[in-house]
Amino acid sequence: MPAIPVPVLTIGLLLVSNIFMTFAWYGHLKFKAAPLIVVILVSWGIAFFEYLLQVPANRIGHGHFTAAQLKTIQEVITLSVFAVFSWAYLKEPITWQHGVGFALIAAGAWFIFHDWG
């Protein structure tokens, strides 16, 4: 069985970890009647699984990617996951302002990954 390429494994782990973290940070917004201490404890429990994926992703990816590139990948994934989450789970619209903001962040990511020689 061939090994999973480092970029695929790193990005895959970061993607899944960000799904967990998005639910940990924002999933409770649909349950405003729940006591704050309960949502904090549930969020910590969800975040534990995020760390089980995030830390190995960075460990595996570092060397193939720089730390700045890993952080950039994580931020782009975070915003992408959050956009889908806020639209699908929280039923909040994605507006043109979000599109412009995400495009500017994508431009920043391009600068991080571009080899200026």
Tab-separated table of C-alpha atoms in Angstrom:
chain	number	residue	atom	x	y	z
A	1	MET	CA	0.000	0.000	0.000
A	2	PRO	CA	1.564	3.311	-1.046
A	3	ALA	CA	2.100	6.000	1.549
A	4	ILE	CA	-0.153	9.030	1.491
A	5	PRO	CA	1.807	12.007	0.111
A	6	VAL	CA	2.756	14.531	2.817
A	7	PRO	CA	0.766	17.431	1.298
A	8	VAL	CA	-2.384	15.300	0.974
A	9	LEU	CA	-2.086	13.916	4.509
A	10	THR	CA	-1.277	17.320	6.016
A	11	ILE	CA	-4.113	19.152	4.279
A	12	GLY	CA	-6.554	16.309	4.976
A	13	LEU	CA	-5.755	16.323	8.688
A	14	LEU	CA	-5.992	20.121	8.813
A	15	LEU	CA	-9.359	20.013	7.048
A	16	VAL	CA	-10.874	17.508	9.475
A	17	SER	CA	-9.336	19.251	12.493
A	18	ASN	CA	-10.866	22.545	11.388
A	19	ILE	CA	-14.291	20.954	11.075
A	20	PHE	CA	-14.009	19.845	14.711
A	21	MET	CA	-12.751	23.261	15.830
A	22	THR	CA	-15.487	25.133	14.003
A	23	PHE	CA	-18.105	23.061	15.801
A	24	ALA	CA	-16.266	23.560	19.106
A	25	TRP	CA	-16.171	27.339	18.691
A	26	TYR	CA	-19.481	28.034	16.960
A	27	GLY	CA	-21.747	24.962	17.180
A	28	HIS	CA	-23.138	26.061	20.522
A	29	LEU	CA	-24.643	29.201	18.982
A	30	LYS	CA	-27.723	27.142	18.116
A	31	PHE	CA	-28.118	26.197	21.787
A	32	LYS	CA	-28.231	29.552	23.570
A	33	ALA	CA	-30.504	28.143	26.289
A	34	ALA	CA	-27.798	25.714	27.398
A	35	PRO	CA	-25.788	26.851	30.421
A	36	LEU	CA	-22.479	28.465	29.507
A	37	ILE	CA	-20.448	26.005	31.578
A	38	VAL	CA	-22.027	23.114	29.667
A	39	VAL	CA	-21.195	24.564	26.263
A	40	ILE	CA	-17.652	25.335	27.448
A	41	LEU	CA	-17.112	21.756	28.576
A	42	VAL	CA	-18.652	20.321	25.406
A	43	SER	CA	-16.508	22.670	23.317
A	44	TRP	CA	-13.371	21.528	25.152
A	45	GLY	CA	-14.331	17.937	24.473
A	46	ILE	CA	-14.733	18.624	20.766
A	47	ALA	CA	-11.502	20.653	20.680
A	48	PHE	CA	-9.616	17.656	22.089
A	49	PHE	CA	-10.285	15.797	18.838
A	50	GLU	CA	-9.196	18.850	16.865
A	51	TYR	CA	-5.837	18.754	18.640
A	52	LEU	CA	-5.473	15.026	17.937
A	53	LEU	CA	-5.485	15.948	14.237
A	54	GLN	CA	-3.954	19.441	14.179
A	55	VAL	CA	-0.743	18.592	16.028
A	56	PRO	CA	0.113	15.569	13.831
A	57	ALA	CA	-0.776	17.574	10.713
A	58	ASN	CA	1.758	20.241	11.624
A	59	ARG	CA	4.369	17.679	12.687
A	60	ILE	CA	3.972	15.695	9.459
A	61	GLY	CA	3.770	18.765	7.223
A	62	HIS	CA	6.694	20.727	8.672
A	63	GLY	CA	9.710	20.206	6.491
A	64	HIS	CA	7.640	19.832	3.368
A	65	PHE	CA	5.972	23.149	4.229
A	66	THR	CA	7.423	26.015	6.241
A	67	ALA	CA	5.680	27.024	9.453
A	68	ALA	CA	4.311	30.119	7.677
A	69	GLN	CA	2.934	27.952	4.880
A	70	LEU	CA	1.326	25.559	7.376
A	71	LYS	CA	-0.348	28.484	9.140
A	72	THR	CA	-1.522	29.890	5.807
A	73	ILE	CA	-2.999	26.529	4.785
A	74	GLN	CA	-4.737	26.291	8.149
A	75	GLU	CA	-6.222	29.786	7.857
A	76	VAL	CA	-7.508	29.238	4.313
A	77	ILE	CA	-9.065	25.931	5.383
A	78	THR	CA	-10.540	27.574	8.487
A	79	LEU	CA	-12.256	30.281	6.474
A	80	SER	CA	-13.491	27.802	3.876
A	81	VAL	CA	-14.889	25.455	6.528
A	82	PHE	CA	-16.419	28.384	8.402
A	83	ALA	CA	-18.115	29.747	5.268
A	84	VAL	CA	-19.791	26.397	4.626
A	85	PHE	CA	-20.606	25.956	8.330
A	86	SER	CA	-22.175	29.398	8.746
A	87	TRP	CA	-24.251	28.933	5.594
A	88	ALA	CA	-25.302	25.284	6.114
A	89	TYR	CA	-25.474	24.991	9.918
A	90	LEU	CA	-26.209	28.508	11.157
A	91	LYS	CA	-28.257	29.419	8.049
A	92	GLU	CA	-26.392	32.722	7.653
A	93	PRO	CA	-25.943	34.102	4.143
A	94	ILE	CA	-22.572	34.464	2.426
A	95	THR	CA	-22.467	38.014	1.057
A	96	TRP	CA	-20.317	39.729	-1.524
A	97	GLN	CA	-18.310	41.312	1.301
A	98	HIS	CA	-17.374	37.823	2.498
A	99	GLY	CA	-16.347	36.930	-1.049
A	100	VAL	CA	-14.118	40.009	-1.333
A	101	GLY	CA	-12.572	39.360	2.073
A	102	PHE	CA	-11.887	35.715	1.247
A	103	ALA	CA	-10.399	36.729	-2.115
A	104	LEU	CA	-8.004	39.105	-0.354
A	105	ILE	CA	-6.983	36.333	2.026
A	106	ALA	CA	-6.451	34.023	-0.965
A	107	ALA	CA	-4.233	36.701	-2.503
A	108	GLY	CA	-2.229	36.766	0.726
A	109	ALA	CA	-1.880	32.986	0.582
A	110	TRP	CA	-0.612	33.262	-2.990
A	111	PHE	CA	2.117	35.613	-1.807
A	112	ILE	CA	3.125	33.182	0.954
A	113	PHE	CA	3.451	30.259	-1.485
A	114	HIS	CA	4.872	32.128	-4.485
A	115	ASP	CA	8.590	31.595	-5.033
A	116	TRP	CA	10.053	35.027	-5.542
A	117	GLY	CA	13.368	33.458	-6.414
